[in-house]
Amino acid sequence: MLLSLVYMSAATEPFDDAALDALLEHSRTRNAAAGLSGLLVCKDGRFMQLLEGPEDAVLETYQRIVDDPRHTDVGLLVDERIHTPRFGEWTMAFHREGDGDLPDGFDTFLAEGDRSGDTSRPRELLRWFRNHPLAAPDAALGKHRR
């Protein structure tokens, strides 16, 4: 049995395209080594991530995120047991200005939506995140609520 969780957080500092590229590369390498898969969505300074894999690895990764000073307002939204991964390949989706092709590993989820028939709570939360406007986090004040 695997653990799947979804959390939402706000960035304490802006992430530009280069920072998001580096984040994806680091996350894919680290999470693959831990047997994790998932989807990380970034929009308007906010993150929503679905992590899935062995329970110990998921919980350790989530705790590392909670403790990371680049995140604030970290909130667990879904925590459930699953039998098989829903997101077999680690990807990231975010809005990138311009018309260029997305780098390898980036997903068109935010631009094109989700064609999956999956109606699980995690998938519905990701769809909600995509379709609702979000207020930008107040990084300038340095608030670190957890």
Short mmCIF file of C-alpha atoms in Angstrom, two decimals:
data_model
loop_
_atom_site.label_atom_id
_atom_site.label_comp_id
_atom_site.label_asym_id
_atom_site.label_seq_id
_atom_site.Cartn_x
_atom_site.Cartn_y
_atom_site.Cartn_z
CA MET A 1 0.00 0.00 0.00
CA LEU A 2 1.22 3.50 -0.87
CA LEU A 3 0.53 6.91 0.65
CA SER A 4 -0.78 9.79 -1.43
CA LEU A 5 -0.97 13.31 -0.08
CA VAL A 6 -1.74 16.74 -1.43
CA TYR A 7 -0.58 19.95 0.20
CA MET A 8 -0.70 23.62 -0.68
CA SER A 9 1.88 26.27 0.24
CA ALA A 10 3.00 29.76 -0.64
CA ALA A 11 6.49 30.79 -1.71
CA THR A 12 8.34 33.17 0.60
CA GLU A 13 10.27 34.56 -2.37
CA PRO A 14 9.55 34.71 -6.12
CA PHE A 15 10.40 31.71 -8.29
CA ASP A 16 11.41 32.72 -11.81
CA ASP A 17 11.61 30.27 -14.73
CA ALA A 18 15.23 29.35 -13.97
CA ALA A 19 14.44 28.66 -10.31
CA LEU A 20 11.46 26.47 -11.29
CA ASP A 21 13.63 24.59 -13.81
CA ALA A 22 16.19 23.92 -11.06
CA LEU A 23 13.47 22.93 -8.58
CA LEU A 24 12.05 20.39 -11.01
CA GLU A 25 15.47 18.89 -11.77
CA HIS A 26 16.34 18.58 -8.06
CA SER A 27 12.91 17.22 -7.11
CA ARG A 28 12.83 14.64 -9.90
CA THR A 29 16.24 13.27 -8.95
CA ARG A 30 15.60 13.19 -5.20
CA ASN A 31 12.06 11.83 -5.46
CA ALA A 32 12.97 9.14 -8.00
CA ALA A 33 15.66 7.90 -5.60
CA ALA A 34 13.01 7.71 -2.84
CA GLY A 35 10.47 5.93 -5.06
CA LEU A 36 8.13 8.93 -5.17
CA SER A 37 6.01 10.22 -8.01
CA GLY A 38 3.57 13.08 -8.26
CA LEU A 39 2.73 16.45 -9.71
CA LEU A 40 3.89 19.88 -8.57
CA VAL A 41 1.79 22.82 -9.76
CA CYS A 42 2.97 26.42 -9.37
CA LYS A 43 0.68 29.38 -9.96
CA ASP A 44 0.82 32.98 -8.75
CA GLY A 45 3.41 32.24 -6.06
CA ARG A 46 1.50 29.27 -4.70
CA PHE A 47 2.28 25.58 -4.91
CA MET A 48 0.03 22.56 -4.84
CA GLN A 49 1.77 19.22 -4.85
CA LEU A 50 0.60 15.65 -4.98
CA LEU A 51 3.17 13.22 -3.57
CA GLU A 52 2.73 9.45 -3.73
CA GLY A 53 4.88 6.48 -2.86
CA PRO A 54 6.08 4.49 0.15
CA GLU A 55 4.64 6.00 3.34
CA ASP A 56 7.97 6.71 5.05
CA ALA A 57 9.38 8.45 1.96
CA VAL A 58 6.23 10.56 1.46
CA LEU A 59 6.12 11.65 5.10
CA GLU A 60 9.85 12.42 5.19
CA THR A 61 9.56 14.53 2.02
CA TYR A 62 6.49 16.36 3.32
CA GLN A 63 8.26 17.16 6.61
CA ARG A 64 11.24 18.51 4.67
CA ILE A 65 8.84 20.79 2.76
CA VAL A 66 7.15 21.96 5.98
CA ASP A 67 10.60 22.81 7.40
CA ASP A 68 11.83 24.52 4.19
CA PRO A 69 12.03 28.32 4.71
CA ARG A 70 11.06 28.87 1.05
CA HIS A 71 7.51 27.71 1.95
CA THR A 72 4.93 29.31 4.19
CA ASP A 73 1.28 28.52 4.91
CA VAL A 74 1.89 24.81 4.30
CA GLY A 75 -1.39 22.96 4.62
CA LEU A 76 -2.17 19.28 4.17
CA LEU A 77 -5.30 18.86 2.08
CA VAL A 78 -5.53 15.11 1.39
CA ASP A 79 -3.85 12.10 2.98
CA GLU A 80 -4.96 8.70 1.68
CA ARG A 81 -3.79 5.17 1.01
CA ILE A 82 -3.64 4.02 -2.62
CA HIS A 83 -2.73 0.73 -4.30
CA THR A 84 -1.08 2.07 -7.44
CA PRO A 85 0.48 5.43 -8.33
CA ARG A 86 -1.76 7.88 -10.20
CA PHE A 87 1.15 10.01 -11.41
CA GLY A 88 3.85 7.62 -12.55
CA GLU A 89 6.15 10.27 -14.00
CA TRP A 90 7.31 13.22 -11.93
CA THR A 91 6.11 16.44 -13.59
CA MET A 92 5.67 20.11 -12.88
CA ALA A 93 3.04 22.46 -14.27
CA PHE A 94 3.27 26.23 -14.14
CA HIS A 95 2.37 29.27 -16.21
CA ARG A 96 5.33 30.36 -18.31
CA GLU A 97 5.14 33.60 -20.27
CA GLY A 98 5.71 33.38 -24.03
CA ASP A 99 5.02 30.75 -26.63
CA GLY A 100 8.10 28.53 -26.33
CA ASP A 101 8.03 24.80 -25.79
CA LEU A 102 8.08 23.62 -22.20
CA PRO A 103 11.28 21.99 -20.98
CA ASP A 104 11.30 18.23 -20.55
CA GLY A 105 9.38 17.23 -17.45
CA PHE A 106 7.00 20.15 -17.47
CA ASP A 107 3.31 19.57 -17.95
CA THR A 108 0.64 21.57 -19.80
CA PHE A 109 -1.89 20.97 -17.00
CA LEU A 110 -2.36 24.67 -16.22
CA ALA A 111 -2.65 25.76 -19.85
CA GLU A 112 -4.66 22.88 -21.27
CA GLY A 113 -6.43 21.33 -18.31
CA ASP A 114 -6.84 17.72 -17.36
CA ARG A 115 -8.23 15.13 -19.73
CA SER A 116 -8.24 12.39 -17.10
CA GLY A 117 -11.49 10.79 -16.03
CA ASP A 118 -10.06 10.39 -12.50
CA THR A 119 -12.52 11.83 -9.97
CA SER A 120 -10.41 11.23 -6.86
CA ARG A 121 -10.14 14.00 -4.25
CA PRO A 122 -6.50 14.75 -5.16
CA ARG A 123 -7.31 15.14 -8.86
CA GLU A 124 -10.31 17.34 -8.07
CA LEU A 125 -8.12 19.57 -5.85
CA LEU A 126 -5.58 19.95 -8.66
CA ARG A 127 -8.40 20.94 -11.02
CA TRP A 128 -9.70 23.46 -8.46
CA PHE A 129 -6.20 24.96 -8.10
CA ARG A 130 -5.97 25.33 -11.87
CA ASN A 131 -9.36 27.00 -12.29
CA HIS A 132 -9.47 29.46 -9.38
CA PRO A 133 -7.68 32.78 -9.04
CA LEU A 134 -5.30 32.92 -6.11
CA ALA A 135 -4.10 35.92 -4.20
CA ALA A 136 -0.33 36.25 -4.37
CA PRO A 137 1.40 35.36 -1.09
CA ASP A 138 2.67 38.24 0.99
CA ALA A 139 6.36 37.31 0.76
CA ALA A 140 7.47 40.88 1.31
CA LEU A 141 6.30 40.75 4.94
CA GLY A 142 8.24 37.57 5.59
CA LYS A 143 5.33 35.79 7.21
CA HIS A 144 6.15 32.19 8.05
CA ARG A 145 2.96 30.65 9.30
CA ARG A 146 3.00 26.86 9.24
#
